[in-house]
Coordinates of C-alpha atoms in Angstrom, one line a residue:
M1 CA -48.5 73.8 -65.9
S2 CA -45.8 75.9 -64.4
R3 CA -43.2 77.3 -66.8
V4 CA -40.1 75.2 -67.2
T5 CA -37.0 77.3 -66.5
L6 CA -33.3 76.8 -66.5
K7 CA -33.4 76.2 -62.8
T8 CA -36.1 73.5 -63.3
V9 CA -33.8 71.6 -65.6
A10 CA -30.8 72.0 -63.2
Q11 CA -32.8 70.5 -60.3
A12 CA -34.1 67.6 -62.5
A13 CA -30.6 66.9 -63.8
G14 CA -28.9 67.3 -60.4
V15 CA -26.5 70.0 -61.6
S16 CA -26.2 73.8 -61.0
P17 CA -28.0 76.3 -63.2
S18 CA -24.6 77.6 -64.5
T19 CA -23.8 74.1 -65.7
V20 CA -27.1 74.0 -67.7
S21 CA -26.3 77.4 -69.1
N22 CA -22.9 76.1 -70.2
A23 CA -24.5 73.2 -71.9
Y24 CA -26.1 75.7 -74.3
N25 CA -23.7 78.6 -74.4
K26 CA -20.2 77.1 -73.6
P27 CA -20.4 73.4 -74.5
D28 CA -16.6 73.1 -74.4
Q29 CA -16.8 73.6 -70.7
L30 CA -18.6 70.2 -70.2
S31 CA -17.9 66.6 -71.1
A32 CA -19.9 65.3 -74.0
A33 CA -21.7 62.8 -71.8
L34 CA -22.8 65.4 -69.2
R35 CA -23.9 67.8 -71.9
E36 CA -26.0 65.1 -73.7
R37 CA -27.6 64.2 -70.3
I38 CA -28.6 67.8 -69.6
L39 CA -30.0 68.4 -73.1
A40 CA -31.9 65.1 -73.0
K41 CA -33.5 66.1 -69.6
A42 CA -34.3 69.6 -71.0
Q43 CA -36.0 68.0 -74.0
E44 CA -38.0 65.7 -71.7
L45 CA -39.2 68.7 -69.7
G46 CA -40.0 70.8 -72.8
Y47 CA -37.3 73.4 -72.1
A48 CA -36.3 75.2 -75.3
G49 CA -33.1 76.8 -74.1
P50 CA -32.1 80.1 -72.4
D51 CA -34.2 83.1 -73.2
A52 CA -32.4 85.2 -75.9
S53 CA -33.9 88.5 -74.8
A54 CA -32.9 87.9 -71.2
R55 CA -29.4 87.0 -72.3
A56 CA -29.2 90.2 -74.4
L57 CA -30.4 92.3 -71.5
R58 CA -27.6 90.9 -69.2
S59 CA -24.9 91.3 -71.8
G60 CA -26.0 94.5 -73.3
K61 CA -25.6 93.0 -76.8
V62 CA -28.2 91.6 -79.2
G63 CA -25.8 90.2 -81.8
A64 CA -27.1 92.2 -84.7
V65 CA -25.9 94.9 -87.0
G66 CA -28.5 97.2 -88.7
V67 CA -28.2 98.2 -92.3
L68 CA -30.0 101.4 -93.0
F69 CA -30.8 102.4 -96.6
T70 CA -33.4 104.7 -98.2
D71 CA -35.3 102.5 -100.5
K72 CA -37.8 99.6 -100.4
L73 CA -36.7 96.3 -98.8
A74 CA -36.6 94.6 -102.2
Y75 CA -33.7 96.9 -103.2
A76 CA -31.3 95.0 -101.0
F77 CA -31.9 91.8 -103.0
S78 CA -32.4 93.2 -106.5
D79 CA -29.7 95.9 -106.9
P80 CA -26.3 94.4 -107.9
Y81 CA -24.4 97.0 -106.0
A82 CA -26.4 96.5 -102.8
V83 CA -26.1 92.7 -103.2
G84 CA -22.3 92.9 -103.5
F85 CA -22.0 95.3 -100.6
L86 CA -24.2 93.2 -98.3
A87 CA -22.3 90.0 -99.3
G88 CA -19.0 91.6 -98.1
L89 CA -20.6 92.8 -94.9
A90 CA -22.2 89.4 -94.3
E91 CA -18.8 87.7 -94.6
V92 CA -17.5 89.6 -91.6
A93 CA -20.8 89.4 -89.7
E94 CA -20.7 85.6 -90.0
E95 CA -17.1 85.6 -88.7
F96 CA -18.3 87.3 -85.6
A97 CA -21.5 85.2 -85.3
T98 CA -23.6 88.4 -85.8
S99 CA -26.8 88.8 -87.7
L100 CA -27.8 91.6 -90.2
L101 CA -31.0 93.5 -89.7
L102 CA -32.1 95.4 -92.9
V103 CA -33.8 98.6 -92.0
P104 CA -35.3 100.3 -95.1
L105 CA -36.1 104.0 -94.6
S106 CA -39.0 105.2 -96.7
S107 CA -38.3 108.5 -98.6
T108 CA -41.9 109.5 -97.9
D109 CA -42.7 108.2 -94.4
I110 CA -39.8 109.8 -92.6
Q111 CA -41.4 109.4 -89.2
G112 CA -42.1 105.7 -89.8
G113 CA -38.5 105.0 -90.7
T114 CA -37.3 107.0 -87.6
N115 CA -39.6 104.9 -85.3
A116 CA -38.2 101.7 -86.9
V117 CA -34.7 102.7 -86.0
Q118 CA -35.7 103.7 -82.5
Q119 CA -37.1 100.2 -81.9
A120 CA -34.5 98.2 -83.8
A121 CA -32.6 95.7 -81.6
I122 CA -29.1 96.3 -83.0
D123 CA -25.6 96.8 -81.6
A124 CA -24.2 98.9 -84.5
A125 CA -25.4 100.3 -87.8
A126 CA -24.1 100.4 -91.4
I127 CA -25.3 103.6 -93.1
F128 CA -25.8 102.7 -96.7
C129 CA -27.3 105.2 -99.1
V130 CA -29.0 107.4 -96.6
A131 CA -29.5 111.1 -97.3
P132 CA -27.5 113.4 -94.8
G133 CA -29.7 114.9 -92.1
H134 CA -32.2 112.0 -92.0
P135 CA -33.7 112.0 -88.5
A136 CA -32.9 108.3 -88.1
L137 CA -29.2 109.2 -87.9
D138 CA -29.9 111.4 -84.9
V139 CA -31.8 108.5 -83.2
L140 CA -28.8 106.3 -83.6
K141 CA -26.5 108.9 -82.2
N142 CA -28.8 109.5 -79.2
R143 CA -29.0 105.8 -78.5
G144 CA -25.2 105.5 -78.5
I145 CA -25.2 103.1 -81.4
P146 CA -21.9 103.0 -83.3
M147 CA -22.2 103.9 -87.0
V148 CA -20.1 103.5 -90.1
S149 CA -21.2 105.3 -93.3
T150 CA -20.4 104.6 -96.9
D151 CA -20.4 108.3 -97.5
R152 CA -17.3 110.3 -96.6
G153 CA -17.8 112.8 -93.8
D154 CA -15.8 115.9 -93.0
H155 CA -16.0 115.6 -89.2
P156 CA -12.9 113.9 -87.7
D157 CA -15.1 111.8 -85.4
L158 CA -17.2 110.3 -88.1
S159 CA -16.4 106.7 -89.2
W160 CA -16.7 105.9 -92.9
V161 CA -15.6 103.6 -95.8
A162 CA -15.9 105.5 -99.0
I163 CA -14.4 106.5 -102.3
D164 CA -13.3 109.9 -103.6
E165 CA -16.6 110.4 -105.5
T166 CA -15.7 113.8 -106.9
E167 CA -12.3 112.7 -108.3
A168 CA -13.7 109.4 -109.6
A169 CA -16.4 111.2 -111.6
A170 CA -13.9 113.9 -112.7
E171 CA -11.7 111.1 -114.2
L172 CA -14.7 110.0 -116.2
G173 CA -15.5 113.6 -117.2
R174 CA -11.9 114.1 -118.5
H175 CA -12.3 110.9 -120.6
L176 CA -15.5 112.3 -122.1
A177 CA -14.0 115.7 -122.7
R178 CA -11.1 114.2 -124.6
L179 CA -13.6 112.5 -126.8
G180 CA -15.1 115.8 -127.6
H181 CA -18.3 115.6 -125.6
R182 CA -19.8 119.0 -124.6
D183 CA -23.4 118.0 -124.2
L184 CA -24.1 115.6 -121.4
V185 CA -27.2 114.2 -119.6
I186 CA -26.7 112.6 -116.2
L187 CA -29.2 109.9 -115.1
L188 CA -29.7 109.7 -111.3
D189 CA -31.7 108.1 -108.6
N190 CA -34.4 110.4 -107.3
A191 CA -37.7 109.6 -105.4
Q192 CA -39.4 112.7 -106.9
A193 CA -39.7 111.0 -110.2
A194 CA -40.9 107.6 -108.9
G195 CA -44.2 106.6 -110.4
S196 CA -44.4 109.5 -112.8
R197 CA -42.7 110.6 -116.1
P198 CA -39.0 111.4 -115.9
V199 CA -38.1 114.8 -114.6
E200 CA -35.2 117.2 -115.0
L201 CA -33.7 118.3 -111.8
S202 CA -31.4 121.0 -110.4
L203 CA -28.3 120.2 -108.4
D204 CA -30.0 121.1 -105.1
Q205 CA -32.6 118.4 -105.8
V206 CA -30.2 115.5 -106.1
G207 CA -30.6 114.4 -102.4
Y208 CA -27.8 111.8 -102.0
T209 CA -24.3 112.8 -101.0
D210 CA -22.6 110.4 -103.4
C211 CA -24.7 111.5 -106.4
E212 CA -24.1 115.2 -105.7
L213 CA -20.4 114.6 -105.5
R214 CA -20.4 112.7 -108.7
V215 CA -22.3 115.5 -110.5
R216 CA -19.8 118.0 -109.1
G217 CA -16.9 115.9 -110.3
L218 CA -18.3 115.8 -113.8
H219 CA -18.8 119.6 -113.7
K220 CA -15.3 120.1 -112.5
A221 CA -13.8 118.1 -115.4
M222 CA -16.2 119.5 -118.0
P223 CA -16.6 123.2 -117.1
D224 CA -17.6 124.2 -120.6
A225 CA -20.1 121.4 -121.2
R226 CA -23.9 121.7 -121.0
I227 CA -24.9 119.2 -118.3
R228 CA -28.5 118.3 -117.5
L229 CA -29.8 116.1 -114.7
V230 CA -32.7 113.7 -115.4
S231 CA -34.3 111.0 -113.2
G232 CA -36.8 108.3 -114.1
G233 CA -37.2 107.2 -110.4
H234 CA -35.4 105.0 -108.0
N235 CA -32.1 103.3 -108.8
A236 CA -33.2 100.6 -111.2
F237 CA -32.8 99.4 -114.8
S238 CA -36.4 100.4 -115.5
S239 CA -35.7 104.0 -114.3
G240 CA -32.7 104.3 -116.5
L241 CA -34.7 103.0 -119.4
A242 CA -37.5 105.4 -118.9
A243 CA -35.3 108.4 -118.4
A244 CA -33.2 107.6 -121.4
E245 CA -36.2 107.0 -123.6
W246 CA -37.4 110.5 -122.6
V247 CA -34.0 112.0 -123.4
L248 CA -33.6 110.2 -126.7
D249 CA -37.1 111.0 -128.0
S250 CA -36.6 114.7 -127.3
Q251 CA -35.5 117.2 -130.0
D252 CA -32.5 118.1 -127.8
R253 CA -30.5 114.9 -127.7
P254 CA -27.1 115.0 -126.0
T255 CA -23.9 113.3 -127.3
A256 CA -23.4 111.4 -124.1
I257 CA -25.4 109.9 -121.2
V258 CA -23.8 109.1 -117.8
G259 CA -25.7 106.9 -115.4
L260 CA -24.7 107.6 -111.8
S261 CA -25.0 103.8 -111.4
D262 CA -24.4 101.0 -113.8
V263 CA -28.1 99.8 -113.7
L264 CA -29.2 103.3 -114.8
A265 CA -26.6 103.3 -117.6
L266 CA -27.6 99.7 -118.7
G267 CA -31.2 100.9 -118.9
A268 CA -30.0 103.7 -121.2
M269 CA -28.2 101.2 -123.4
E270 CA -31.4 99.2 -123.8
A271 CA -33.3 102.4 -124.8
M272 CA -30.7 103.0 -127.5
R273 CA -30.9 99.4 -128.7
T274 CA -34.6 99.6 -129.2
R275 CA -34.1 102.7 -131.3
G276 CA -31.4 101.2 -133.5
L277 CA -28.7 103.3 -131.9
V278 CA -25.2 101.9 -131.1
P279 CA -23.5 102.9 -127.9
G280 CA -20.0 104.3 -128.6
R281 CA -20.9 105.2 -132.2
D282 CA -24.2 107.1 -132.2
L283 CA -24.1 108.2 -128.6
T284 CA -21.8 107.5 -125.6
V285 CA -23.1 105.8 -122.5
A286 CA -21.1 105.5 -119.2
G287 CA -21.9 104.3 -115.7
F288 CA -20.6 104.0 -112.2
D289 CA -19.7 101.0 -109.9
D290 CA -18.6 98.2 -112.4
I291 CA -21.2 95.6 -111.5
P292 CA -20.7 92.2 -113.3
A293 CA -23.2 93.1 -116.0
A294 CA -21.2 96.2 -117.0
E295 CA -18.3 94.3 -118.5
T296 CA -20.6 91.9 -120.3
A297 CA -22.4 94.9 -121.9
G298 CA -19.2 96.7 -122.8
L299 CA -20.1 99.6 -120.6
T300 CA -17.5 102.2 -119.8
T301 CA -17.7 102.8 -116.1
V302 CA -15.9 103.8 -112.9
S303 CA -15.0 100.6 -111.0
Q304 CA -15.0 100.5 -107.2
P305 CA -14.4 97.6 -104.9
I306 CA -18.0 96.9 -103.9
K307 CA -17.6 93.7 -101.9
D308 CA -14.4 95.0 -100.2
K309 CA -16.3 98.1 -99.1
G310 CA -18.8 95.9 -97.3
R311 CA -16.1 93.9 -95.7
A312 CA -14.3 97.0 -94.5
V313 CA -17.6 98.4 -93.0
G314 CA -18.2 95.1 -91.2
R315 CA -14.7 95.0 -89.8
M316 CA -14.9 98.6 -88.6
L317 CA -18.2 97.9 -86.8
L318 CA -17.3 94.5 -85.3
D319 CA -13.6 94.6 -84.8
P320 CA -12.9 98.4 -84.4
A321 CA -9.5 97.9 -82.9
S322 CA -8.1 96.2 -86.0
T323 CA -8.8 99.0 -88.5
E324 CA -8.7 102.7 -89.1
R325 CA -11.9 104.8 -88.6
Q326 CA -11.8 106.4 -92.0
I327 CA -10.9 104.4 -95.1
M328 CA -10.7 105.7 -98.7
M329 CA -11.1 102.9 -101.2
P330 CA -9.5 103.0 -104.7
T331 CA -11.4 103.5 -108.0
E332 CA -10.4 102.9 -111.6
L333 CA -11.9 104.1 -114.9
K334 CA -12.7 101.1 -117.1
V335 CA -13.0 102.3 -120.7
R336 CA -15.0 99.9 -122.9
A337 CA -17.0 100.0 -126.2
S338 CA -19.9 102.1 -125.0
S339 CA -17.8 105.4 -125.1
G340 CA -16.6 106.9 -128.3
P341 CA -16.0 110.3 -130.0
A342 CA -18.8 112.8 -130.0
P343 CA -20.7 112.7 -133.3
R344 CA -20.1 115.6 -135.6
N345 CA -23.1 117.8 -136.3

């Protein structure tokens, strides 16, 4: 059997090919009766509709935004911060009848991630938690794909929706300093620790721009404090739990633990609970992001507008004429029961 095409349907229905095309793509251009007759003839002939790839080739658009992030695919559906960001981005994408394509970039298979970006059928890209200098970003640039990052960039041509990571962390640091804390452990996301015991890191091993800026902000506000960096793996409750257990069971326990995300801090609170320790009394715990579970747990944290950030990125990608190219979002320190005065020795 010969392949049924749009022209085949047009001949059988006694109309022009453009009229058949309008029946699928611009139904408001036809009367209801004519459109129903064309679609019925198409169904009779076994025609499934215009070829999407051919249409994309003609228009130069595929109707999809890529979301690049350095983690496993499951992260996009399990991390509360990622879920909130994607929900905001999806709201705007839906408004513009655009799909989202999730593109996880492995922290170990760099070439594989780069190849995936090279082959991805996308019109634009949201850069979400990707380390600076990743080769995939060069691929997007070489392809001419518009990008918007959730990390603030210094170059005037870069497009981003971000927060002042350094100042937000410094505000938290000043709060801890006022409470008398001088010995601090920071829990952070780091692939080097994934699948092994927690590790202590130096600042140049942090990897992600937002994490590095938050560490610098805490150092800025607490210049006389001893600050150590510890990671139990990727950004997850279990990583925070493992890292905090390692810290709490050591002979050199700090007076405060700061998770650079709320999920890490919540893991630390669980490690304290199983050891009979009370956050805010025996040891201070603080986080970053203010996900819904943070308020329930009484976690002191830096609040940022997660969903609004996703919306702003989507608007910048899909309706660029309506918005600025660099947007700084507000933050607020939420002081709750998990922070208290440093215990006296």
